[in-house]
Amino acid sequence: MRLLNRHPTRPTGILLAALPFVAVLIAYWIGSEIRLAANPQDKLLPAPETIMNTAGRLFTEPNKRTGEILLWADTFASLRRLAFGVGIGALISLTVGVGIGLLPYVRRGLSSFVAVLSMVPPLALLPILFIVFGLGETSKIVLIVIGITPFLIRDLSQRVLDIPHEEIVKAQTLGASTWVIALRVVLPQILPRLIAAIRLSLGAAWLFLIAAEAVAAEVGLGYRIFLVRRYLAMDIILTYVIWITLLAFLIDFALKTLSRKAFPWLGGGL
C-alpha cells in the first residue's frame, strides 16, 4: 500500500499530534537544566516549576496597589480590542468582498485599490494611527482592522468569483434581483469561507494587537509583556505567551465548531 493511502488510527493520530509538543517541552527542560546548572540565578530559561508557580500567582493574586488581578484585567482588555478589530474587519470584508465579486463596476473600481492596500505593511502605519487617532483604544482597533481587512476582502471576493456562473444565471432566470442573489445565493456560500478566513487571520490580528499595546497602552497582554521585559522576568513573559497561545487556540476551536455546527454540509476542514 502506498504511503499516501495509509491513515493512522485514532490513538496513533493523537500520539503523532502530541509528539511535537512533547519534543518542545523536553528541549526546553533540557536547555533550562543546562543553564541553571551553570548559573542557578539564570533568568533566561526558568525551570518549568518556576513558570507554574508564577502562573498560579498571576492567575490568583490581586495587585497590591489596584486590588485587581492584573492577568485577568490584561486579558479582558486585549480580548475586547481583538473582538472589535476582527468584528469590524469581518463586516467590512463581507460587504466589500461581495460587492467586488458580484458587481463588475465595484470590481473595476476597488479590486486594484484593495490589492495595493494589502501590500502596505500595517505596522509601518502604527505611528500615523497614533498621530491621527491618539493613544487610546481607537488606534489599536484600527490597526487590527487595517491589518486583516484587505486579506479578508481579497479572499471573499475570489470565493464569490468562484461560484459557478450557472447559479447566478438560474437565479436571474427565476426573477431574482441583485439584492436577492447576494442574500440567497452568494451569502450562504461565502459565510463558511468568512469564518475560515478569520481563523487564518487570527495570528496576524494578535500580532498587530500586541505590537500596538507594547507601544502605547496601560493595560493589555502585550503591554504587560513589554513592561516586564526590562526586568528579564522570563517566568512572567513565558506565562503570558502560553496564555495568549491558549486563548488563540480556544478562539480558533470555537470558530471551527461554529462553522461545523452552522454549515454541516461543508464536511472536514482545518
Coordinates of C-alpha atoms in Angstrom, one line a residue:
M1 CA 0.0 0.0 0.0
R2 CA 1.3 3.4 -0.9
L3 CA 2.2 5.8 1.9
L4 CA -0.4 8.4 0.8
N5 CA -3.2 5.8 1.2
R6 CA -2.2 4.8 4.8
H7 CA -4.1 6.6 7.6
P8 CA -3.2 6.5 11.3
T9 CA -5.7 5.0 13.8
R10 CA -7.2 7.4 16.3
P11 CA -4.7 6.5 19.1
T12 CA -1.8 6.8 16.7
G13 CA -3.1 10.1 15.4
I14 CA -3.3 11.5 19.0
L15 CA 0.2 10.3 19.7
L16 CA 1.5 11.9 16.5
A17 CA -0.2 15.2 17.3
A18 CA 1.3 15.2 20.8
L19 CA 4.9 14.4 19.7
P20 CA 5.9 17.9 18.6
F21 CA 4.6 19.4 21.8
V22 CA 6.4 16.8 23.9
A23 CA 9.6 17.4 21.9
V24 CA 9.4 21.2 22.5
L25 CA 8.8 20.7 26.3
I26 CA 11.7 18.2 26.5
A27 CA 14.1 20.5 24.6
Y28 CA 13.1 23.4 26.9
W29 CA 13.5 21.4 30.0
I30 CA 17.0 20.2 28.9
G31 CA 18.1 23.7 28.0
S32 CA 16.8 25.1 31.3
E33 CA 18.6 22.4 33.3
I34 CA 21.8 23.1 31.5
R35 CA 21.7 26.9 32.0
L36 CA 20.6 26.6 35.7
A37 CA 23.3 24.1 36.4
A38 CA 25.9 26.6 35.1
N39 CA 24.2 29.6 36.8
P40 CA 21.4 29.0 39.4
Q41 CA 20.4 32.7 39.1
D42 CA 19.9 32.5 35.3
K43 CA 16.7 34.2 34.2
L44 CA 16.7 33.3 30.5
L45 CA 15.2 29.8 30.8
P46 CA 13.4 29.5 34.1
A47 CA 12.6 26.0 35.4
P48 CA 9.2 24.6 34.4
E49 CA 8.2 24.5 38.1
T50 CA 9.1 28.2 38.4
I51 CA 6.8 29.0 35.5
M52 CA 4.0 27.0 37.1
N53 CA 4.4 28.8 40.4
T54 CA 4.4 32.2 38.6
A55 CA 1.3 31.3 36.6
G56 CA -0.5 30.3 39.8
R57 CA 0.4 33.6 41.4
L58 CA -0.6 35.7 38.3
F59 CA -4.0 34.0 38.0
T60 CA -5.0 34.3 41.6
E61 CA -3.2 37.1 43.5
P62 CA -4.5 40.6 43.2
N63 CA -2.2 43.6 42.7
K64 CA -1.4 45.3 46.0
R65 CA -1.9 48.8 44.6
T66 CA -5.0 48.3 42.5
G67 CA -6.6 45.3 44.1
E68 CA -7.3 43.6 40.8
I69 CA -5.7 40.5 39.3
L70 CA -3.6 42.0 36.5
L71 CA -3.6 39.0 34.2
W72 CA -7.4 38.9 34.0
A73 CA -7.5 42.7 33.5
D74 CA -5.0 42.4 30.7
T75 CA -6.9 39.5 29.2
F76 CA -10.2 41.3 29.1
A77 CA -8.7 44.4 27.7
S78 CA -6.9 42.6 24.9
L79 CA -9.9 40.4 24.0
R80 CA -12.1 43.4 23.8
R81 CA -9.8 45.1 21.4
L82 CA -9.4 41.9 19.4
A83 CA -13.1 41.3 19.2
F84 CA -13.8 44.9 18.0
G85 CA -11.0 44.8 15.5
V86 CA -11.8 41.4 14.0
G87 CA -15.6 42.0 14.1
I88 CA -15.3 45.4 12.2
G89 CA -12.8 43.9 9.8
A90 CA -15.1 40.9 9.1
L91 CA -18.1 43.2 8.5
I92 CA -16.3 45.5 6.1
S93 CA -14.7 42.5 4.3
L94 CA -18.1 40.8 3.9
T95 CA -19.7 43.8 2.4
V96 CA -16.8 44.9 0.1
G97 CA -15.9 41.3 -0.8
V98 CA -19.4 40.5 -2.0
G99 CA -19.5 43.8 -3.9
I100 CA -16.2 43.2 -5.7
G101 CA -17.0 39.6 -6.5
L102 CA -20.6 40.2 -7.6
L103 CA -20.7 43.6 -9.2
P104 CA -18.5 44.4 -12.2
Y105 CA -18.5 48.1 -11.5
V106 CA -17.4 47.7 -8.0
R107 CA -14.8 45.1 -9.1
R108 CA -13.3 47.6 -11.6
G109 CA -13.3 50.4 -9.0
L110 CA -12.0 48.7 -5.9
S111 CA -10.1 45.4 -6.7
S112 CA -6.8 47.2 -7.7
F113 CA -7.1 49.5 -4.7
V114 CA -7.6 46.6 -2.3
A115 CA -4.7 44.7 -3.9
V116 CA -2.3 47.6 -3.4
L117 CA -3.6 48.3 0.1
S118 CA -2.9 44.7 1.1
M119 CA 0.8 45.3 0.2
V120 CA 1.2 48.1 2.8
P121 CA 2.9 46.8 6.0
P122 CA 0.3 47.6 8.7
L123 CA 2.9 48.1 11.4
A124 CA 4.5 50.8 9.4
L125 CA 1.3 52.8 9.7
L126 CA 1.3 52.5 13.5
P127 CA 2.9 55.9 14.2
I128 CA 0.4 57.5 11.8
L129 CA -2.5 55.9 13.5
F130 CA -1.3 57.1 16.9
I131 CA -1.0 60.7 15.5
V132 CA -4.4 60.6 13.9
F133 CA -6.4 58.6 16.5
G134 CA -4.4 59.2 19.6
L135 CA -3.0 56.7 22.0
G136 CA -6.4 55.3 23.1
E137 CA -8.4 52.3 22.1
T138 CA -9.3 53.5 18.6
S139 CA -5.8 53.4 17.2
K140 CA -5.3 49.8 18.4
I141 CA -8.6 48.6 16.9
V142 CA -8.0 50.4 13.6
L143 CA -4.6 48.8 13.3
I144 CA -6.2 45.3 13.5
V145 CA -8.8 46.3 11.0
I146 CA -6.3 47.7 8.5
G147 CA -4.1 44.6 9.1
I148 CA -6.6 41.9 8.3
T149 CA -9.3 43.5 6.2
P150 CA -7.5 43.6 2.8
F151 CA -6.7 39.9 3.1
L152 CA -10.3 39.0 4.0
I153 CA -11.7 41.1 1.2
R154 CA -9.5 39.5 -1.4
D155 CA -10.2 36.0 -0.1
L156 CA -14.0 36.6 0.0
S157 CA -14.2 38.3 -3.4
Q158 CA -12.3 35.4 -5.0
R159 CA -14.7 33.0 -3.4
V160 CA -17.6 34.9 -4.9
L161 CA -16.0 34.8 -8.3
D162 CA -15.5 31.0 -7.9
I163 CA -19.3 30.5 -7.5
P164 CA -20.5 28.7 -10.7
H165 CA -21.9 31.3 -13.1
E166 CA -24.8 29.0 -13.9
E167 CA -26.1 29.5 -10.4
I168 CA -26.2 33.3 -10.9
V169 CA -27.9 32.8 -14.3
K170 CA -30.5 30.5 -12.9
A171 CA -31.4 32.9 -10.1
Q172 CA -31.8 35.7 -12.6
T173 CA -34.0 33.4 -14.8
L174 CA -36.2 32.9 -11.8
G175 CA -36.6 36.6 -11.4
A176 CA -34.2 37.2 -8.5
S177 CA -32.9 40.7 -8.1
T178 CA -29.2 41.6 -7.5
W179 CA -30.0 42.0 -3.8
V180 CA -31.8 38.6 -3.6
I181 CA -29.0 36.9 -5.4
A182 CA -26.5 38.4 -2.9
L183 CA -28.5 37.3 0.1
R184 CA -29.9 33.9 -1.1
V185 CA -27.2 32.6 -3.5
V186 CA -23.9 34.3 -2.6
L187 CA -24.1 34.9 1.2
P188 CA -24.8 31.3 2.2
Q189 CA -21.8 30.1 0.2
I190 CA -19.2 32.6 1.5
L191 CA -20.1 32.7 5.2
P192 CA -18.2 29.4 5.8
R193 CA -15.3 30.9 3.9
L194 CA -15.5 34.1 6.0
I195 CA -15.1 32.0 9.2
A196 CA -12.2 30.1 7.7
A197 CA -10.5 33.3 6.6
I198 CA -11.0 34.9 10.1
R199 CA -9.4 31.8 11.6
L200 CA -6.4 32.2 9.3
S201 CA -6.1 35.9 10.1
L202 CA -6.2 35.5 13.9
G203 CA -2.4 35.1 14.1
A204 CA -1.9 38.4 12.3
A205 CA -4.6 40.1 14.4
W206 CA -2.9 39.0 17.6
L207 CA 0.4 40.3 16.2
F208 CA -1.0 43.8 15.5
L209 CA -2.7 43.9 18.8
I210 CA 0.4 43.1 20.9
A211 CA 2.5 45.5 18.8
A212 CA 0.1 48.3 19.5
E213 CA -0.2 47.5 23.2
A214 CA 3.5 47.3 23.5
V215 CA 3.9 50.8 22.2
A216 CA 1.1 52.7 23.9
A217 CA -1.2 51.1 26.4
E218 CA -1.8 51.0 30.2
V219 CA -3.3 47.5 30.3
G220 CA -3.2 44.5 28.0
L221 CA -1.3 41.3 27.4
G222 CA 1.2 42.9 25.0
Y223 CA 1.6 45.9 27.3
R224 CA 2.5 43.6 30.3
I225 CA 5.0 41.5 28.3
F226 CA 6.9 44.6 27.2
L227 CA 6.7 46.1 30.7
V228 CA 8.3 43.2 32.5
R229 CA 10.9 42.6 29.8
R230 CA 13.2 45.3 31.3
Y231 CA 13.5 43.1 34.4
L232 CA 14.2 39.9 32.4
A233 CA 11.1 38.4 34.1
M234 CA 11.0 35.4 31.7
D235 CA 8.8 33.4 34.0
I236 CA 6.1 36.1 33.6
I237 CA 6.8 36.6 29.9
L238 CA 6.5 32.9 29.2
T239 CA 3.3 32.6 31.3
Y240 CA 1.7 35.4 29.2
V241 CA 3.0 33.8 25.9
I242 CA 1.5 30.5 26.9
W243 CA -1.7 32.1 27.9
I244 CA -2.0 34.1 24.7
T245 CA -1.4 30.9 22.7
L246 CA -4.1 29.1 24.7
L247 CA -6.6 31.9 24.1
A248 CA -5.8 31.9 20.4
F249 CA -6.3 28.1 20.3
L250 CA -9.7 28.4 22.1
I251 CA -10.9 31.1 19.8
D252 CA -9.9 29.1 16.7
F253 CA -11.6 26.0 18.1
A254 CA -14.7 28.0 18.8
L255 CA -14.8 29.3 15.3
K256 CA -14.2 25.8 13.9
T257 CA -17.0 24.4 16.0
L258 CA -19.3 27.2 14.9
S259 CA -18.6 26.5 11.3
R260 CA -19.1 22.8 11.7
K261 CA -22.5 23.3 13.5
A262 CA -23.8 26.1 11.3
F263 CA -22.6 24.6 8.0
P264 CA -22.6 20.8 8.4
W265 CA -22.7 20.2 4.7
L266 CA -19.1 21.6 4.5
G267 CA -17.5 18.3 5.7
G268 CA -14.0 18.2 7.0
G269 CA -11.6 21.1 7.2
L270 CA -8.7 22.6 9.1

